[in-house]
mmCIF file of C-alpha atoms in Angstrom:
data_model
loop_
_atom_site.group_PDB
_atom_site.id
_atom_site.type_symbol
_atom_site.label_atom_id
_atom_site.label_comp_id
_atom_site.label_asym_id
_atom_site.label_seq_id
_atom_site.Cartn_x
_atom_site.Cartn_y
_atom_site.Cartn_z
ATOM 1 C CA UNK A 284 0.000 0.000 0.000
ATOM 2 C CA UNK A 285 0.990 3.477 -0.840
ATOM 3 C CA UNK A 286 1.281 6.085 1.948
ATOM 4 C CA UNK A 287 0.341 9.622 1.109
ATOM 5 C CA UNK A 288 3.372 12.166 0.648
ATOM 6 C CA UNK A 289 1.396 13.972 4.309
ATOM 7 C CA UNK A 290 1.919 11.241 6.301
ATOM 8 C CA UNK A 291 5.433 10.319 5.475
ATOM 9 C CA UNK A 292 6.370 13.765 6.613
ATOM 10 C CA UNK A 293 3.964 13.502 9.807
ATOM 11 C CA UNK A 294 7.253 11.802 11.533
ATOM 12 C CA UNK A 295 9.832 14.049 9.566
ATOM 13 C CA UNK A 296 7.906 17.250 11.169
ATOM 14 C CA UNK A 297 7.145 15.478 14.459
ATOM 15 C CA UNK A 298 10.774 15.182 15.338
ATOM 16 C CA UNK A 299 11.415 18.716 14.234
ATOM 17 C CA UNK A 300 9.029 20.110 16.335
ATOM 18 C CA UNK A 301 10.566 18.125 19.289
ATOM 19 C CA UNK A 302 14.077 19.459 18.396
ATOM 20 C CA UNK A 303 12.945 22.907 18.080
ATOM 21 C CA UNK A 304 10.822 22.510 20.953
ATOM 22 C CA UNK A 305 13.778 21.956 23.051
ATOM 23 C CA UNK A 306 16.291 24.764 21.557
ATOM 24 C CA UNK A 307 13.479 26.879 22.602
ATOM 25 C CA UNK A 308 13.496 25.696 25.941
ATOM 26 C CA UNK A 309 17.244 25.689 26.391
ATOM 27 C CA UNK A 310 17.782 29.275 25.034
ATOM 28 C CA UNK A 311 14.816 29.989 27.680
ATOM 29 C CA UNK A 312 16.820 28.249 30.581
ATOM 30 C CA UNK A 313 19.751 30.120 29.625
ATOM 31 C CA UNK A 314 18.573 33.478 28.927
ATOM 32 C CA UNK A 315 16.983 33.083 32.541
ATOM 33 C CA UNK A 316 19.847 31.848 34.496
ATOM 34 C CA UNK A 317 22.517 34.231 32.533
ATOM 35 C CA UNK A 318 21.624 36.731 35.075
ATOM 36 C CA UNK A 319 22.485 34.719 38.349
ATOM 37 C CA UNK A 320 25.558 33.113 36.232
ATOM 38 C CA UNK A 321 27.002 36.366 35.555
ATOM 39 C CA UNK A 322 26.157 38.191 39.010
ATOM 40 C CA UNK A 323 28.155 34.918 40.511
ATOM 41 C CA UNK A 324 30.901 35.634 38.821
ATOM 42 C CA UNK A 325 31.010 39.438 39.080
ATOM 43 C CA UNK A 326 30.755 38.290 43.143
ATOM 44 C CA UNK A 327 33.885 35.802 42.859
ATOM 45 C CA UNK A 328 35.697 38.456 41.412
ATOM 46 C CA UNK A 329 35.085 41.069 43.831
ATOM 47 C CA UNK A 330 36.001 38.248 46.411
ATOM 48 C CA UNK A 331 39.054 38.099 44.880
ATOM 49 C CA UNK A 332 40.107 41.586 44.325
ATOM 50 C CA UNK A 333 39.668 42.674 47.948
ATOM 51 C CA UNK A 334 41.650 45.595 48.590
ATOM 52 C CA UNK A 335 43.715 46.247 51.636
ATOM 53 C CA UNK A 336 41.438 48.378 52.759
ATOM 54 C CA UNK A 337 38.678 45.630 53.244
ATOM 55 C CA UNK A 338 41.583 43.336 54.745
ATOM 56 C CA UNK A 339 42.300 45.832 57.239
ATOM 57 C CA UNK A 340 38.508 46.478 57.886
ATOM 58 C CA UNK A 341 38.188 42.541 58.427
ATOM 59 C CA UNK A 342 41.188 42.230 60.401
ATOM 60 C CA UNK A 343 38.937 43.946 63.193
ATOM 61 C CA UNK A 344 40.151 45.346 67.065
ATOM 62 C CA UNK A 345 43.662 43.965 66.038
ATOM 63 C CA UNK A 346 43.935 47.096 63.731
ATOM 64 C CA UNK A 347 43.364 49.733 66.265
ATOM 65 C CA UNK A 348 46.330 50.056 68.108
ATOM 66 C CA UNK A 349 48.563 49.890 64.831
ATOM 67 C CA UNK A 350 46.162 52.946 63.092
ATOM 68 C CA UNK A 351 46.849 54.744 66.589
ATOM 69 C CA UNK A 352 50.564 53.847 65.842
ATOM 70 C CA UNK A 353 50.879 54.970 62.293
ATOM 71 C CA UNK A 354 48.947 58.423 63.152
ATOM 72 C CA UNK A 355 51.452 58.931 65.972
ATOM 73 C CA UNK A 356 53.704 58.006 63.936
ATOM 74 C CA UNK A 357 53.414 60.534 61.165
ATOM 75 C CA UNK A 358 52.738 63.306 63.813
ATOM 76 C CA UNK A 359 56.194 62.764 65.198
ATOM 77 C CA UNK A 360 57.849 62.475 61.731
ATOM 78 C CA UNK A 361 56.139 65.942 60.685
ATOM 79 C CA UNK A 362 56.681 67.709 63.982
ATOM 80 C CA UNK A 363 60.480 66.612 63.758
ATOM 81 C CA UNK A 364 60.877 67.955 60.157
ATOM 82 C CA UNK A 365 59.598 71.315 61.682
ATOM 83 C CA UNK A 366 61.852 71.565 64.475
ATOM 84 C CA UNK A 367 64.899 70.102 62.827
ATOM 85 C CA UNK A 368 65.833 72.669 60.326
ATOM 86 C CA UNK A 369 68.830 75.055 59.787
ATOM 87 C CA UNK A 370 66.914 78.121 60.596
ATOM 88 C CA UNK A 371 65.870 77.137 63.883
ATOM 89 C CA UNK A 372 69.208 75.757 64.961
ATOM 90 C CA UNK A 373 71.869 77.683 63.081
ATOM 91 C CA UNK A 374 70.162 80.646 60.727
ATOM 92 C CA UNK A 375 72.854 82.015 58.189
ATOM 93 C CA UNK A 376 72.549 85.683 59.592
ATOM 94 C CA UNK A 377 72.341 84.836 62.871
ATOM 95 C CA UNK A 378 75.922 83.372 62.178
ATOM 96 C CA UNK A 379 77.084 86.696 60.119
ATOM 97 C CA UNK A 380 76.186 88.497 62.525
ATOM 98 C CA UNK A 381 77.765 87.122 65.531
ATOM 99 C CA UNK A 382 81.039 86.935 63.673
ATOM 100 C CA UNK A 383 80.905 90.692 62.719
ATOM 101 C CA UNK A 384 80.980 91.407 66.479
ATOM 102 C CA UNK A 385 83.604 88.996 67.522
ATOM 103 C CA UNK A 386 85.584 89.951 64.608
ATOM 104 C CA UNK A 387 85.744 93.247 66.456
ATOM 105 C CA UNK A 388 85.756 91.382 69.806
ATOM 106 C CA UNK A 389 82.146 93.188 71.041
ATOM 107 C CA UNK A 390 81.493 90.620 72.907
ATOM 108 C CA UNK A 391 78.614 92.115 75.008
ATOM 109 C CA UNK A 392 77.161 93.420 71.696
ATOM 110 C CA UNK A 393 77.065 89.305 70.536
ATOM 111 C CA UNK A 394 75.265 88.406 73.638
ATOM 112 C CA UNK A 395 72.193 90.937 73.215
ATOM 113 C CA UNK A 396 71.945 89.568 69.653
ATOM 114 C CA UNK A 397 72.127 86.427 70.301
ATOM 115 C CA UNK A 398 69.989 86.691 73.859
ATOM 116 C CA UNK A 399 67.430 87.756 71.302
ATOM 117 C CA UNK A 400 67.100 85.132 68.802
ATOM 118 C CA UNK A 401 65.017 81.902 69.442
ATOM 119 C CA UNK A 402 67.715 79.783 67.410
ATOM 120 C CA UNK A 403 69.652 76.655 69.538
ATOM 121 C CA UNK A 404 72.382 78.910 68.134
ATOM 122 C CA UNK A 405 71.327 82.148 69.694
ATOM 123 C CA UNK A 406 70.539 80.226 72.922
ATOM 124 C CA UNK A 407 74.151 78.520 72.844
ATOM 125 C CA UNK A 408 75.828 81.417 72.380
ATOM 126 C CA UNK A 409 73.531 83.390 75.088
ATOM 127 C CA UNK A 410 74.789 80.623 77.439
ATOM 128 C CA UNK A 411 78.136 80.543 76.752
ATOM 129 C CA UNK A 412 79.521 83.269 75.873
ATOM 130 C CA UNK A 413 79.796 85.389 79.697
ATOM 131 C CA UNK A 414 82.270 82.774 80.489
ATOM 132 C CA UNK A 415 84.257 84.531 78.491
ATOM 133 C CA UNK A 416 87.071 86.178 80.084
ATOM 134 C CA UNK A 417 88.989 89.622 78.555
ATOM 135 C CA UNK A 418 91.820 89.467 81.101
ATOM 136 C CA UNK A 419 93.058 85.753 79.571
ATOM 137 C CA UNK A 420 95.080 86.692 77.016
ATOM 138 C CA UNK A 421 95.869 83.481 76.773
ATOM 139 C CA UNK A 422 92.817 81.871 74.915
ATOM 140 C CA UNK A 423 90.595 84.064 76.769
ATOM 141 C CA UNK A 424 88.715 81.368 78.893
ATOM 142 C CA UNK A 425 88.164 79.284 75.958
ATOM 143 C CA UNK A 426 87.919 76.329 78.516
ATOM 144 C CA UNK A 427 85.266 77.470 80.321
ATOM 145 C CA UNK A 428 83.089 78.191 77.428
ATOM 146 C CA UNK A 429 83.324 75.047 76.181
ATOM 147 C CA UNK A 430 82.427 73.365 78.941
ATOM 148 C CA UNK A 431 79.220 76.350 79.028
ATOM 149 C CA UNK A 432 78.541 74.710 76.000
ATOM 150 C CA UNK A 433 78.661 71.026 76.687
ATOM 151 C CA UNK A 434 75.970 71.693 79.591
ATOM 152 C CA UNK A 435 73.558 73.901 77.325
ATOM 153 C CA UNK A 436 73.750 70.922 74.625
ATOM 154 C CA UNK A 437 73.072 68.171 77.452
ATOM 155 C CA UNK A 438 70.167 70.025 79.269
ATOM 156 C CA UNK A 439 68.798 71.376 75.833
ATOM 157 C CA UNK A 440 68.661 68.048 73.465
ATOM 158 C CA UNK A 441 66.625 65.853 75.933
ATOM 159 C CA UNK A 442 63.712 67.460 74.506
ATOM 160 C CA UNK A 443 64.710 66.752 70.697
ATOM 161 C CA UNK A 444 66.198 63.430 71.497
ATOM 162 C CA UNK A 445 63.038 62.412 73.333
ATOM 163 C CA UNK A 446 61.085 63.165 70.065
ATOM 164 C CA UNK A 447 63.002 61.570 68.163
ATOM 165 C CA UNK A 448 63.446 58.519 70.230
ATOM 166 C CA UNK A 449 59.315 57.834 69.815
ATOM 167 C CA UNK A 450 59.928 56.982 66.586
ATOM 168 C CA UNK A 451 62.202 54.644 67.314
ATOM 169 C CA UNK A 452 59.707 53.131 70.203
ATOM 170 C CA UNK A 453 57.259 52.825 67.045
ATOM 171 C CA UNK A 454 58.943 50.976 65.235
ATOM 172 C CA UNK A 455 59.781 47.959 67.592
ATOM 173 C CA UNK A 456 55.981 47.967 68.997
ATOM 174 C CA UNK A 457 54.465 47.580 65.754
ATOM 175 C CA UNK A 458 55.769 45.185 64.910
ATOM 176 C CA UNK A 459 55.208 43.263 67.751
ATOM 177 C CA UNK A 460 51.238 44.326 67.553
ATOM 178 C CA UNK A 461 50.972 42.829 64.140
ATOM 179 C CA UNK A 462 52.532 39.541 65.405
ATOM 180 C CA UNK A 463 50.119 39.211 68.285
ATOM 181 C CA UNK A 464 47.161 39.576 66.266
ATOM 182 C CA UNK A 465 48.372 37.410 63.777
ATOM 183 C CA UNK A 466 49.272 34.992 66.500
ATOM 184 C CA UNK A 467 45.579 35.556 68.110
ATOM 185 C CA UNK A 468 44.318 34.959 64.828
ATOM 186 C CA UNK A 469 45.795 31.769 63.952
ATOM 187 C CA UNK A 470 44.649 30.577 67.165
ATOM 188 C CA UNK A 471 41.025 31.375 66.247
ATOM 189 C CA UNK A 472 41.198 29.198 62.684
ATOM 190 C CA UNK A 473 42.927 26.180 64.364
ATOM 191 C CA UNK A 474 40.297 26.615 67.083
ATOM 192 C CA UNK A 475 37.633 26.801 64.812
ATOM 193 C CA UNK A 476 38.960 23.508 63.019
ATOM 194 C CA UNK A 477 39.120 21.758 65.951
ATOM 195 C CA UNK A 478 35.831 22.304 67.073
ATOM 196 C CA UNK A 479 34.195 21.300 63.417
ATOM 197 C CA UNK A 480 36.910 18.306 62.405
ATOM 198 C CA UNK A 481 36.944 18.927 59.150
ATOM 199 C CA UNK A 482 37.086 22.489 57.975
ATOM 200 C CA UNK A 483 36.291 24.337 54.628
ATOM 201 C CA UNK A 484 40.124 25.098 53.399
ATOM 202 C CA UNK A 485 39.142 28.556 52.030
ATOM 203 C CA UNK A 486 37.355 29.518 54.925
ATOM 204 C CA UNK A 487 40.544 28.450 57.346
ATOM 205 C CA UNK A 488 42.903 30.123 54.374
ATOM 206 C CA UNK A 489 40.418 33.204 54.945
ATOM 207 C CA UNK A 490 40.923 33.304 58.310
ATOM 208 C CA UNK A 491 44.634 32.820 58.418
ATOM 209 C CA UNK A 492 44.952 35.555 55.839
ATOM 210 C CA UNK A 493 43.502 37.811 57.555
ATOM 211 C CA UNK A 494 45.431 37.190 60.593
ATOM 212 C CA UNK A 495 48.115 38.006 58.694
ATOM 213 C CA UNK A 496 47.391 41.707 57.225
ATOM 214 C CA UNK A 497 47.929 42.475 61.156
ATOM 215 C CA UNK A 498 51.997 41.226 60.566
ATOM 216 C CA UNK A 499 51.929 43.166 57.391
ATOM 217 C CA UNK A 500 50.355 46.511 58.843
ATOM 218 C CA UNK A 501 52.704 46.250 61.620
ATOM 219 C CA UNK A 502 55.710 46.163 59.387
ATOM 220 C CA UNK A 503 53.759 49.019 57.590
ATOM 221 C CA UNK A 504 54.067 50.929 60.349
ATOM 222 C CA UNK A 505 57.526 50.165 61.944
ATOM 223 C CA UNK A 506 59.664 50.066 58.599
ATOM 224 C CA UNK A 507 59.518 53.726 57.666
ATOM 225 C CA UNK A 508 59.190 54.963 62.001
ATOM 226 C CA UNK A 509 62.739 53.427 61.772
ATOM 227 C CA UNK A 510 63.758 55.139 58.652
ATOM 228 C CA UNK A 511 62.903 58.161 60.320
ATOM 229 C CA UNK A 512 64.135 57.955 63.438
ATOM 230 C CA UNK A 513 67.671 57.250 62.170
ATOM 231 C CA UNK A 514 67.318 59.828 59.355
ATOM 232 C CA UNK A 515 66.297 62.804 61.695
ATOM 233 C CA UNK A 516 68.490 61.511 64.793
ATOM 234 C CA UNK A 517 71.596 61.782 62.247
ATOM 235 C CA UNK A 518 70.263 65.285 60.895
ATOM 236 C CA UNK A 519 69.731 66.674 64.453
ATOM 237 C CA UNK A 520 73.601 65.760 65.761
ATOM 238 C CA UNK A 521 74.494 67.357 62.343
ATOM 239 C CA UNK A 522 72.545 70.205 63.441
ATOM 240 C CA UNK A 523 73.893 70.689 66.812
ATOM 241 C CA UNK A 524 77.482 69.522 65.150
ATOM 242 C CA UNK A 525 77.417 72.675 63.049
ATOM 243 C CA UNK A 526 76.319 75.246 66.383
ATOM 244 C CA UNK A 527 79.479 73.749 67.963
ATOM 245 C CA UNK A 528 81.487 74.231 65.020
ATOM 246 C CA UNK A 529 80.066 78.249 64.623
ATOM 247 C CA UNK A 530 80.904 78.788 68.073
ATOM 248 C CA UNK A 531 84.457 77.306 67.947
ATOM 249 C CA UNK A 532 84.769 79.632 65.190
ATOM 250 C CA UNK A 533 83.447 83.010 66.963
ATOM 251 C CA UNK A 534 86.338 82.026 69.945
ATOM 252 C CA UNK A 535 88.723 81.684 66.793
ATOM 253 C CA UNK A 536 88.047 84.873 65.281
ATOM 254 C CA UNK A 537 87.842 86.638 68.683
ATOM 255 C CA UNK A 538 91.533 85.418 70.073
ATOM 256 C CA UNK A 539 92.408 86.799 66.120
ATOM 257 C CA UNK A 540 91.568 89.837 66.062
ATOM 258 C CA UNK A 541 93.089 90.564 69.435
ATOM 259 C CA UNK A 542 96.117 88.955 68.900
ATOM 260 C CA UNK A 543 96.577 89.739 65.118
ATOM 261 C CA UNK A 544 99.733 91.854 66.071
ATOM 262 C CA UNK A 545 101.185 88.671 67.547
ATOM 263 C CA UNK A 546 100.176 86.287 65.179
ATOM 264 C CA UNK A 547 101.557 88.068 62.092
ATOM 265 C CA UNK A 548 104.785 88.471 64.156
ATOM 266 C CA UNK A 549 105.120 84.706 64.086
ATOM 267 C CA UNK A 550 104.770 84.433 60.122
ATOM 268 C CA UNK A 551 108.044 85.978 58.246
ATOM 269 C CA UNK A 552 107.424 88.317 55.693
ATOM 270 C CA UNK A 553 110.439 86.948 53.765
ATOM 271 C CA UNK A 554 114.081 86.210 54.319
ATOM 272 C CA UNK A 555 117.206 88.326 53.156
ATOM 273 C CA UNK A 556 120.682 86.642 51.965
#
């Protein structure tokens, strides 16, 4: 028997429709899910890309005592750069001045100026100088003012020593902070693994990595308070170096123009044959 052209395509079309049927249906599935699929991902990669901001924010309590440390920290560092500069120590016409007056041995006069002046230089010199004695020909009580000077530089530097010294404190606490929280925190994941048995490995490598931003911010902290603290302790005895070196210089120029006379008499013009 002969079948009719319409039903040999009945099953031809049937399983067309069924394949169609389910394209439809898949596209439909996708389309729908696409949404959560790519929101997923968008959330893994902020997961991932977690700045050190959020770390720090995670790391909790831990952080609060190394924030306090940076701030003080930076205040020190900044206060220091204020203090320790030439023109509160040793200003240039604080200097030219001084050495115009013991050039011409006015003692008195160098005192008033430098009684006036805020400078450590001005203050050194203030101190030191009325140990200066007229009537020693010699090296006119150069002793004496140099020992007037060694007790204005011990009483006077606690204050920039002590400042300076902070720093230094900084930088071996912090470190020590970020090692106790990471310490504390370590013993909070192997706690936590111990009381479950058997763990989720990227929650314990969560934990533990958070524990350790507290290390890192410590070293954060106490790698550039030590920088510091060496850099501005070695610019402050520079500082108080160069005072002792300007004054040593206002006692030469003193004994030189008193004893000029004498001193040229020493160096021979020239010798006849």
């Amino acid at each position: 028997m002969i079948q009719s052209p319409l039903k040999l395509r009945q099953p031809f079309l049937s399983k067309n429709i069924l394949f169609f049927t389910a394209l439809l249906a898949f596209l439909f599935v996708f389309i729908y899910s696409a949404p959560e699929l790519l929101a997923q991902e968008a959330a893994d990669e902020e997961v991932k890309k977690k700045t050190m901001l959020d770390n720090v924010l995670d790391a909790g309590l831990w952080m609060v005592p190394l924030i306090l440390a940076s701030v003080a920290m930076i205040g020190f560092v900044v206060y220091n750069f204020i203090e320790l500069n030439q023109n509160k120590f040793n200003p240039v016409e604080l200097k030219a001045g001084l050495l115009d007056h013991m050039q011409n041995v006015r003692v008195r006069s160098a005192i008033e100026m430098a009684s006036g002046h805020p400078s450590y230089l001005g203050r050194m010199v203030a101190a030191s100088l009325p140990q200066f004695d007229a009537t020693n020909t010699e090296d006119f009580g150069r002793e004496d003012v140099d020992d007037a000077v060694a007790e204005f530089t011990i009483s006077n530097n606690k204050r920039y020593l002590t400042n300076i010294g902070y720093l230094g404190v900084i930088g071996q606490i912090a470190p020590m902070l970020g090692l106790l929280g990471t310490v504390v925190g370590m013993m909070g994941a192997f706690n936590t693994l111990a009381a479950e048995g058997q763990a989720d490995p990227s929650t314990l490598a969560g934990d533990i990595g958070l524990a350790m931003v507290t290390t890192a911010s410590g070293l954060i902290v106490a790698i550039p308070s030590i920088f510091f603290f060496f850099f501005q302790r070695n610019r402050f005895n520079r500082l108080v170096a160069d005072c002792h070196q300007d004054v040593s210089e206002l006692l030469d120029a003193s004994y030189e123009a008193a004893n000029a006379d004498q001193i040229m008499a020493k160096v021979p013009e020239g010798f006849q044959a």
